[in-house]
PDB file of C-alpha atoms in Angstrom:
ATOM      1  CA  GLY A   1     -27.032-104.384 -37.475  1.00  0.00           C
ATOM      2  CA  ILE A   2     -28.795-102.970 -34.486  1.00  0.00           C
ATOM      3  CA  GLN A   3     -31.708-100.580 -35.088  1.00  0.00           C
ATOM      4  CA  VAL A   4     -31.821 -97.308 -33.148  1.00  0.00           C
ATOM      5  CA  GLU A   5     -35.015 -95.276 -33.268  1.00  0.00           C
ATOM      6  CA  GLN A   6     -35.519 -91.845 -31.779  1.00  0.00           C
ATOM      7  CA  SER A   7     -38.760 -90.049 -31.142  1.00  0.00           C
ATOM      8  CA  PRO A   8     -40.140 -87.598 -31.782  1.00  0.00           C
ATOM      9  CA  PRO A   9     -38.253 -86.673 -34.960  1.00  0.00           C
ATOM     10  CA  ASP A  10     -39.104 -82.987 -34.527  1.00  0.00           C
ATOM     11  CA  LEU A  11     -40.113 -80.971 -31.496  1.00  0.00           C
ATOM     12  CA  ILE A  12     -41.006 -77.305 -31.104  1.00  0.00           C
ATOM     13  CA  LEU A  13     -41.185 -75.896 -27.598  1.00  0.00           C
ATOM     14  CA  GLN A  14     -41.902 -72.606 -25.990  1.00  0.00           C
ATOM     15  CA  GLU A  15     -39.030 -71.387 -23.850  1.00  0.00           C
ATOM     16  CA  GLY A  16     -39.461 -72.693 -20.318  1.00  0.00           C
ATOM     17  CA  ALA A  17     -41.286 -75.878 -21.315  1.00  0.00           C
ATOM     18  CA  ASN A  18     -40.153 -79.405 -20.456  1.00  0.00           C
ATOM     19  CA  SER A  19     -39.626 -82.262 -22.888  1.00  0.00           C
ATOM     20  CA  THR A  20     -38.767 -85.950 -23.066  1.00  0.00           C
ATOM     21  CA  LEU A  21     -36.809 -87.497 -25.921  1.00  0.00           C
ATOM     22  CA  ARG A  22     -36.789 -91.240 -26.394  1.00  0.00           C
ATOM     23  CA  CYS A  23     -34.260 -93.688 -27.836  1.00  0.00           C
ATOM     24  CA  ASN A  24     -35.224 -97.316 -28.520  1.00  0.00           C
ATOM     25  CA  PHE A  25     -32.714 -99.937 -29.597  1.00  0.00           C
ATOM     26  CA  SER A  26     -33.303-103.395 -30.941  1.00  0.00           C
ATOM     27  CA  ASP A  27     -30.615-105.446 -29.168  1.00  0.00           C
ATOM     28  CA  SER A  28     -28.509-105.474 -26.032  1.00  0.00           C
ATOM     29  CA  VAL A  29     -25.723-102.903 -25.969  1.00  0.00           C
ATOM     30  CA  ASN A  30     -22.600-102.241 -23.935  1.00  0.00           C
ATOM     31  CA  ASN A  31     -22.968 -98.502 -23.662  1.00  0.00           C
ATOM     32  CA  LEU A  32     -25.182 -95.600 -24.642  1.00  0.00           C
ATOM     33  CA  GLN A  33     -24.406 -91.922 -25.123  1.00  0.00           C
ATOM     34  CA  TRP A  34     -26.542 -88.831 -25.717  1.00  0.00           C
ATOM     35  CA  PHE A  35     -25.173 -85.982 -27.830  1.00  0.00           C
ATOM     36  CA  HIS A  36     -26.300 -82.504 -28.827  1.00  0.00           C
ATOM     37  CA  GLN A  37     -25.243 -81.415 -32.300  1.00  0.00           C
ATOM     38  CA  ASN A  38     -24.890 -77.667 -32.577  1.00  0.00           C
ATOM     39  CA  PRO A  39     -25.582 -75.685 -35.767  1.00  0.00           C
ATOM     40  CA  TRP A  40     -21.908 -75.965 -36.764  1.00  0.00           C
ATOM     41  CA  GLY A  41     -22.055 -79.747 -36.661  1.00  0.00           C
ATOM     42  CA  GLN A  42     -20.089 -80.305 -33.460  1.00  0.00           C
ATOM     43  CA  LEU A  43     -21.317 -83.246 -31.401  1.00  0.00           C
ATOM     44  CA  ILE A  44     -21.296 -82.323 -27.741  1.00  0.00           C
ATOM     45  CA  ASN A  45     -21.347 -85.043 -25.091  1.00  0.00           C
ATOM     46  CA  LEU A  46     -24.365 -84.850 -22.812  1.00  0.00           C
ATOM     47  CA  PHE A  47     -24.434 -88.204 -21.042  1.00  0.00           C
ATOM     48  CA  TYR A  48     -22.565 -91.477 -20.988  1.00  0.00           C
ATOM     49  CA  ILE A  49     -25.270 -93.703 -19.556  1.00  0.00           C
ATOM     50  CA  PRO A  50     -25.201 -97.473 -20.144  1.00  0.00           C
ATOM     51  CA  SER A  51     -27.753 -97.882 -17.364  1.00  0.00           C
ATOM     52  CA  GLY A  52     -29.408 -95.973 -14.539  1.00  0.00           C
ATOM     53  CA  THR A  53     -30.109 -92.270 -14.173  1.00  0.00           C
ATOM     54  CA  LYS A  54     -27.830 -89.241 -14.352  1.00  0.00           C
ATOM     55  CA  GLN A  55     -28.487 -85.537 -13.996  1.00  0.00           C
ATOM     56  CA  ASN A  56     -26.575 -82.513 -15.176  1.00  0.00           C
ATOM     57  CA  GLY A  57     -28.260 -79.203 -14.474  1.00  0.00           C
ATOM     58  CA  ARG A  58     -31.521 -78.960 -16.397  1.00  0.00           C
ATOM     59  CA  LEU A  59     -30.835 -82.196 -18.242  1.00  0.00           C
ATOM     60  CA  SER A  60     -31.218 -85.730 -17.011  1.00  0.00           C
ATOM     61  CA  ALA A  61     -31.157 -89.144 -18.641  1.00  0.00           C
ATOM     62  CA  THR A  62     -32.357 -92.627 -17.799  1.00  0.00           C
ATOM     63  CA  THR A  63     -31.398 -95.866 -19.510  1.00  0.00           C
ATOM     64  CA  VAL A  64     -33.280 -99.103 -18.895  1.00  0.00           C
ATOM     65  CA  ALA A  65     -30.966-101.522 -20.656  1.00  0.00           C
ATOM     66  CA  THR A  66     -33.119-104.588 -19.986  1.00  0.00           C
ATOM     67  CA  GLU A  67     -36.028-102.924 -21.805  1.00  0.00           C
ATOM     68  CA  ARG A  68     -33.782-101.418 -24.490  1.00  0.00           C
ATOM     69  CA  TYR A  69     -34.618 -97.757 -24.200  1.00  0.00           C
ATOM     70  CA  SER A  70     -33.221 -94.498 -22.926  1.00  0.00           C
ATOM     71  CA  LEU A  71     -34.879 -91.175 -22.161  1.00  0.00           C
ATOM     72  CA  LEU A  72     -33.440 -87.670 -22.179  1.00  0.00           C
ATOM     73  CA  TYR A  73     -35.291 -85.057 -20.134  1.00  0.00           C
ATOM     74  CA  ILE A  74     -34.892 -81.350 -20.744  1.00  0.00           C
ATOM     75  CA  SER A  75     -36.475 -79.075 -18.183  1.00  0.00           C
ATOM     76  CA  SER A  76     -37.070 -75.328 -18.403  1.00  0.00           C
ATOM     77  CA  SER A  77     -35.886 -75.298 -22.003  1.00  0.00           C
ATOM     78  CA  GLN A  78     -33.865 -72.376 -23.335  1.00  0.00           C
ATOM     79  CA  THR A  79     -33.281 -71.184 -26.893  1.00  0.00           C
ATOM     80  CA  THR A  80     -29.702 -72.433 -26.629  1.00  0.00           C
ATOM     81  CA  ASP A  81     -31.077 -75.971 -26.290  1.00  0.00           C
ATOM     82  CA  SER A  82     -32.104 -75.870 -29.946  1.00  0.00           C
ATOM     83  CA  GLY A  83     -30.364 -78.329 -32.219  1.00  0.00           C
ATOM     84  CA  VAL A  84     -30.381 -82.023 -32.957  1.00  0.00           C
ATOM     85  CA  TYR A  85     -30.137 -84.613 -30.197  1.00  0.00           C
ATOM     86  CA  PHE A  86     -28.686 -88.024 -30.969  1.00  0.00           C
ATOM     87  CA  CYS A  87     -28.408 -91.199 -29.003  1.00  0.00           C
ATOM     88  CA  ALA A  88     -25.671 -93.662 -29.926  1.00  0.00           C
ATOM     89  CA  VAL A  89     -25.329 -97.258 -28.782  1.00  0.00           C
ATOM     90  CA  ASP A  90     -22.112 -99.257 -28.527  1.00  0.00           C
ATOM     91  CA  THR A  91     -22.249-102.938 -29.441  1.00  0.00           C
ATOM     92  CA  GLY A  92     -18.570-103.457 -28.607  1.00  0.00           C
ATOM     93  CA  ASN A  93     -17.375-103.198 -32.199  1.00  0.00           C
ATOM     94  CA  GLN A  94     -19.060-100.061 -33.372  1.00  0.00           C
ATOM     95  CA  PHE A  95     -21.468 -97.318 -32.439  1.00  0.00           C
ATOM     96  CA  TYR A  96     -24.877 -96.966 -34.060  1.00  0.00           C
ATOM     97  CA  PHE A  97     -26.613 -93.606 -34.074  1.00  0.00           C
ATOM     98  CA  GLY A  98     -30.302 -92.869 -34.212  1.00  0.00           C
ATOM     99  CA  THR A  99     -31.728 -90.447 -36.750  1.00  0.00           C
ATOM    100  CA  GLY A 100     -32.023 -87.751 -34.124  1.00  0.00           C
ATOM    101  CA  THR A 101     -34.622 -85.432 -32.636  1.00  0.00           C
ATOM    102  CA  SER A 102     -34.567 -81.887 -33.989  1.00  0.00           C
ATOM    103  CA  LEU A 103     -35.487 -79.499 -31.189  1.00  0.00           C
ATOM    104  CA  THR A 104     -36.475 -75.875 -31.728  1.00  0.00           C
ATOM    105  CA  VAL A 105     -37.047 -73.695 -28.673  1.00  0.00           C
ATOM    106  CA  ILE A 106     -38.839 -70.452 -29.433  1.00  0.00           C
ATOM    107  CA  PRO A 107     -38.718 -67.426 -27.122  1.00  0.00           C
TER     108      PRO A 107
ATOM    109  CA  ASP B   1      -6.092 -82.066 -23.194  1.00  0.00           C
ATOM    110  CA  THR B   2      -7.129 -80.062 -26.215  1.00  0.00           C
ATOM    111  CA  GLY B   3      -9.854 -82.379 -27.481  1.00  0.00           C
ATOM    112  CA  VAL B   4     -10.120 -84.102 -30.840  1.00  0.00           C
ATOM    113  CA  SER B   5      -8.965 -81.996 -33.761  1.00  0.00           C
ATOM    114  CA  GLN B   6      -9.622 -82.460 -37.474  1.00  0.00           C
ATOM    115  CA  ASN B   7      -8.072 -80.846 -40.506  1.00  0.00           C
ATOM    116  CA  PRO B   8      -9.049 -79.365 -42.807  1.00  0.00           C
ATOM    117  CA  ARG B   9     -12.398 -78.102 -41.573  1.00  0.00           C
ATOM    118  CA  HIS B  10     -13.682 -77.636 -45.107  1.00  0.00           C
ATOM    119  CA  LYS B  11     -12.614 -79.162 -48.395  1.00  0.00           C
ATOM    120  CA  ILE B  12     -13.955 -78.432 -51.848  1.00  0.00           C
ATOM    121  CA  THR B  13     -12.717 -80.676 -54.615  1.00  0.00           C
ATOM    122  CA  LYS B  14     -13.591 -81.682 -58.129  1.00  0.00           C
ATOM    123  CA  ARG B  15     -14.956 -85.080 -58.977  1.00  0.00           C
ATOM    124  CA  GLY B  16     -12.188 -87.569 -59.596  1.00  0.00           C
ATOM    125  CA  GLN B  17      -9.645 -85.925 -57.294  1.00  0.00           C
ATOM    126  CA  ASN B  18      -8.172 -87.578 -54.218  1.00  0.00           C
ATOM    127  CA  VAL B  19      -8.594 -86.029 -50.779  1.00  0.00           C
ATOM    128  CA  THR B  20      -7.058 -86.791 -47.400  1.00  0.00           C
ATOM    129  CA  PHE B  21      -8.344 -85.802 -43.973  1.00  0.00           C
ATOM    130  CA  ARG B  22      -6.482 -85.882 -40.690  1.00  0.00           C
ATOM    131  CA  CYS B  23      -7.698 -86.565 -37.170  1.00  0.00           C
ATOM    132  CA  ASP B  24      -5.703 -86.010 -33.991  1.00  0.00           C
ATOM    133  CA  PRO B  25      -7.343 -87.809 -31.065  1.00  0.00           C
ATOM    134  CA  ILE B  26      -7.237 -86.969 -27.398  1.00  0.00           C
ATOM    135  CA  SER B  27      -3.842 -88.083 -26.140  1.00  0.00           C
ATOM    136  CA  GLU B  28      -3.776 -91.568 -24.567  1.00  0.00           C
ATOM    137  CA  HIS B  29      -7.054 -92.541 -26.194  1.00  0.00           C
ATOM    138  CA  ASN B  30      -6.590 -95.994 -27.630  1.00  0.00           C
ATOM    139  CA  ARG B  31      -9.589 -96.040 -29.965  1.00  0.00           C
ATOM    140  CA  LEU B  32     -10.235 -93.820 -32.945  1.00  0.00           C
ATOM    141  CA  TYR B  33     -13.406 -93.856 -35.053  1.00  0.00           C
ATOM    142  CA  TRP B  34     -14.380 -92.385 -38.415  1.00  0.00           C
ATOM    143  CA  TYR B  35     -17.982 -91.544 -39.321  1.00  0.00           C
ATOM    144  CA  ARG B  36     -19.771 -89.958 -42.252  1.00  0.00           C
ATOM    145  CA  GLN B  37     -22.824 -87.771 -41.808  1.00  0.00           C
ATOM    146  CA  THR B  38     -25.131 -86.520 -44.545  1.00  0.00           C
ATOM    147  CA  LEU B  39     -27.815 -83.884 -44.175  1.00  0.00           C
ATOM    148  CA  GLY B  40     -30.686 -84.924 -41.947  1.00  0.00           C
ATOM    149  CA  GLN B  41     -29.099 -88.205 -40.914  1.00  0.00           C
ATOM    150  CA  GLY B  42     -27.207 -89.444 -37.907  1.00  0.00           C
ATOM    151  CA  PRO B  43     -23.509 -90.226 -38.203  1.00  0.00           C
ATOM    152  CA  GLU B  44     -22.758 -93.537 -39.929  1.00  0.00           C
ATOM    153  CA  PHE B  45     -19.865 -95.652 -38.735  1.00  0.00           C
ATOM    154  CA  LEU B  46     -17.057 -96.147 -41.255  1.00  0.00           C
ATOM    155  CA  THR B  47     -14.157 -97.746 -39.393  1.00  0.00           C
ATOM    156  CA  TYR B  48     -12.281 -97.799 -36.111  1.00  0.00           C
ATOM    157  CA  PHE B  49      -8.785 -98.429 -34.792  1.00  0.00           C
ATOM    158  CA  GLN B  50      -7.601 -99.915 -31.541  1.00  0.00           C
ATOM    159  CA  ASN B  51      -4.156 -98.345 -31.265  1.00  0.00           C
ATOM    160  CA  GLU B  52      -2.688 -98.847 -34.759  1.00  0.00           C
ATOM    161  CA  ALA B  53      -4.832-101.852 -35.714  1.00  0.00           C
ATOM    162  CA  GLN B  54      -7.894-101.312 -37.898  1.00  0.00           C
ATOM    163  CA  LEU B  55     -10.407-103.676 -36.276  1.00  0.00           C
ATOM    164  CA  GLU B  56     -13.695-102.999 -38.005  1.00  0.00           C
ATOM    165  CA  LYS B  57     -14.759-101.614 -41.366  1.00  0.00           C
ATOM    166  CA  SER B  58     -18.268-100.842 -42.479  1.00  0.00           C
ATOM    167  CA  ARG B  59     -19.532-102.109 -45.813  1.00  0.00           C
ATOM    168  CA  LEU B  60     -20.065 -98.398 -46.498  1.00  0.00           C
ATOM    169  CA  LEU B  61     -16.303 -98.116 -46.792  1.00  0.00           C
ATOM    170  CA  SER B  62     -15.769 -98.837 -50.476  1.00  0.00           C
ATOM    171  CA  ASP B  63     -12.346 -99.658 -51.883  1.00  0.00           C
ATOM    172  CA  ARG B  64     -11.941 -95.956 -52.728  1.00  0.00           C
ATOM    173  CA  PHE B  65     -11.697 -95.231 -49.013  1.00  0.00           C
ATOM    174  CA  SER B  66      -8.662 -96.063 -46.939  1.00  0.00           C
ATOM    175  CA  ALA B  67      -7.755 -95.179 -43.380  1.00  0.00           C
ATOM    176  CA  GLU B  68      -4.546 -95.440 -41.438  1.00  0.00           C
ATOM    177  CA  ARG B  69      -3.399 -94.816 -37.911  1.00  0.00           C
ATOM    178  CA  PRO B  70       0.379 -95.119 -37.926  1.00  0.00           C
ATOM    179  CA  LYS B  71       1.923 -95.617 -34.487  1.00  0.00           C
ATOM    180  CA  GLY B  72      -1.489 -95.454 -32.911  1.00  0.00           C
ATOM    181  CA  SER B  73      -1.562 -91.680 -32.822  1.00  0.00           C
ATOM    182  CA  PHE B  74      -3.199 -89.485 -35.485  1.00  0.00           C
ATOM    183  CA  SER B  75      -5.254 -91.000 -38.282  1.00  0.00           C
ATOM    184  CA  THR B  76      -5.826 -90.183 -41.927  1.00  0.00           C
ATOM    185  CA  LEU B  77      -8.819 -90.952 -44.110  1.00  0.00           C
ATOM    186  CA  GLU B  78      -8.209 -90.874 -47.852  1.00  0.00           C
ATOM    187  CA  ILE B  79     -10.873 -90.902 -50.530  1.00  0.00           C
ATOM    188  CA  GLN B  80      -9.647 -91.689 -54.020  1.00  0.00           C
ATOM    189  CA  ARG B  81     -11.439 -90.676 -57.210  1.00  0.00           C
ATOM    190  CA  THR B  82     -14.059 -88.672 -55.330  1.00  0.00           C
ATOM    191  CA  GLU B  83     -17.686 -88.779 -56.467  1.00  0.00           C
ATOM    192  CA  GLN B  84     -20.459 -86.293 -55.809  1.00  0.00           C
ATOM    193  CA  GLY B  85     -22.051 -88.821 -53.461  1.00  0.00           C
ATOM    194  CA  ASP B  86     -19.018 -88.520 -51.193  1.00  0.00           C
ATOM    195  CA  SER B  87     -20.094 -85.000 -50.239  1.00  0.00           C
ATOM    196  CA  ALA B  88     -20.742 -85.183 -46.501  1.00  0.00           C
ATOM    197  CA  MET B  89     -19.391 -84.270 -43.088  1.00  0.00           C
ATOM    198  CA  TYR B  90     -16.611 -86.633 -42.008  1.00  0.00           C
ATOM    199  CA  LEU B  91     -16.390 -86.961 -38.254  1.00  0.00           C
ATOM    200  CA  CYS B  92     -13.660 -88.419 -36.112  1.00  0.00           C
ATOM    201  CA  ALA B  93     -14.038 -89.547 -32.519  1.00  0.00           C
ATOM    202  CA  SER B  94     -11.696 -91.021 -29.959  1.00  0.00           C
ATOM    203  CA  SER B  95     -12.183 -92.954 -26.745  1.00  0.00           C
ATOM    204  CA  PHE B  96     -10.275 -94.793 -24.067  1.00  0.00           C
ATOM    205  CA  ARG B  97     -11.590 -98.322 -23.974  1.00  0.00           C
ATOM    206  CA  GLY B  98     -11.097 -99.856 -20.535  1.00  0.00           C
ATOM    207  CA  GLY B  99     -13.234-102.842 -19.594  1.00  0.00           C
ATOM    208  CA  THR B 100     -16.684-101.954 -20.872  1.00  0.00           C
ATOM    209  CA  TYR B 101     -16.087 -98.211 -20.495  1.00  0.00           C
ATOM    210  CA  ASN B 102     -15.906 -96.580 -23.904  1.00  0.00           C
ATOM    211  CA  GLU B 103     -17.039 -92.943 -24.005  1.00  0.00           C
ATOM    212  CA  GLN B 104     -16.506 -91.236 -27.345  1.00  0.00           C
ATOM    213  CA  PHE B 105     -15.498 -87.627 -27.886  1.00  0.00           C
ATOM    214  CA  PHE B 106     -15.921 -86.053 -31.295  1.00  0.00           C
ATOM    215  CA  GLY B 107     -13.907 -83.600 -33.311  1.00  0.00           C
ATOM    216  CA  PRO B 108     -15.462 -80.674 -35.201  1.00  0.00           C
ATOM    217  CA  GLY B 109     -15.598 -82.601 -38.495  1.00  0.00           C
ATOM    218  CA  THR B 110     -14.401 -82.012 -42.039  1.00  0.00           C
ATOM    219  CA  ARG B 111     -17.054 -80.906 -44.489  1.00  0.00           C
ATOM    220  CA  LEU B 112     -16.356 -82.260 -47.965  1.00  0.00           C
ATOM    221  CA  THR B 113     -17.994 -80.843 -51.073  1.00  0.00           C
ATOM    222  CA  VAL B 114     -17.383 -82.630 -54.355  1.00  0.00           C
ATOM    223  CA  LEU B 115     -18.241 -80.540 -57.422  1.00  0.00           C
TER     224      LEU B 115
END
């Protein structure tokens, strides 16, 4: 199956800092989503972004499908941004998740 | 639209018992997915339905696992003769597949503990 790698695996930021999370995938995909998993395990949709760039408040994402990567930008981080961020790619038959980036934002 | 719901939220069982989980998708979503997530890992695909048809099953889905989606609405995931290795979070997601569009929305999950 397709390989999905996320980096960095762990990230600690001071509140107010910016960060970039990366998702690499090993084959062409139909779609890509970014999720934030909260401490209770709920996966919250951040972006549905098969290609191009989208922005939502302090978060933005870019997917370059031809080069098989996606980036999630978090600006002016807040403590509520803490949690695990996952990218998931859709091959048409199933979704494959990366192993996630664990983000801790300290005040 | 109340989102994807899953019941129960937590289940504790003894090894060897059977358990069944339920997922109610967002109404009018034609696809429903089941995943398993263990600590420190990303969700792993188990199976998915297009309406009532089960179209794909992971090799992770041993013969102790069975899933149904009668009438293309809610779905159930049953684990027979549970083992301690089945302890995990079981996640359900639904989507409306139209053309290449296929955005998933997840439920809160069912956390299974096998003693």
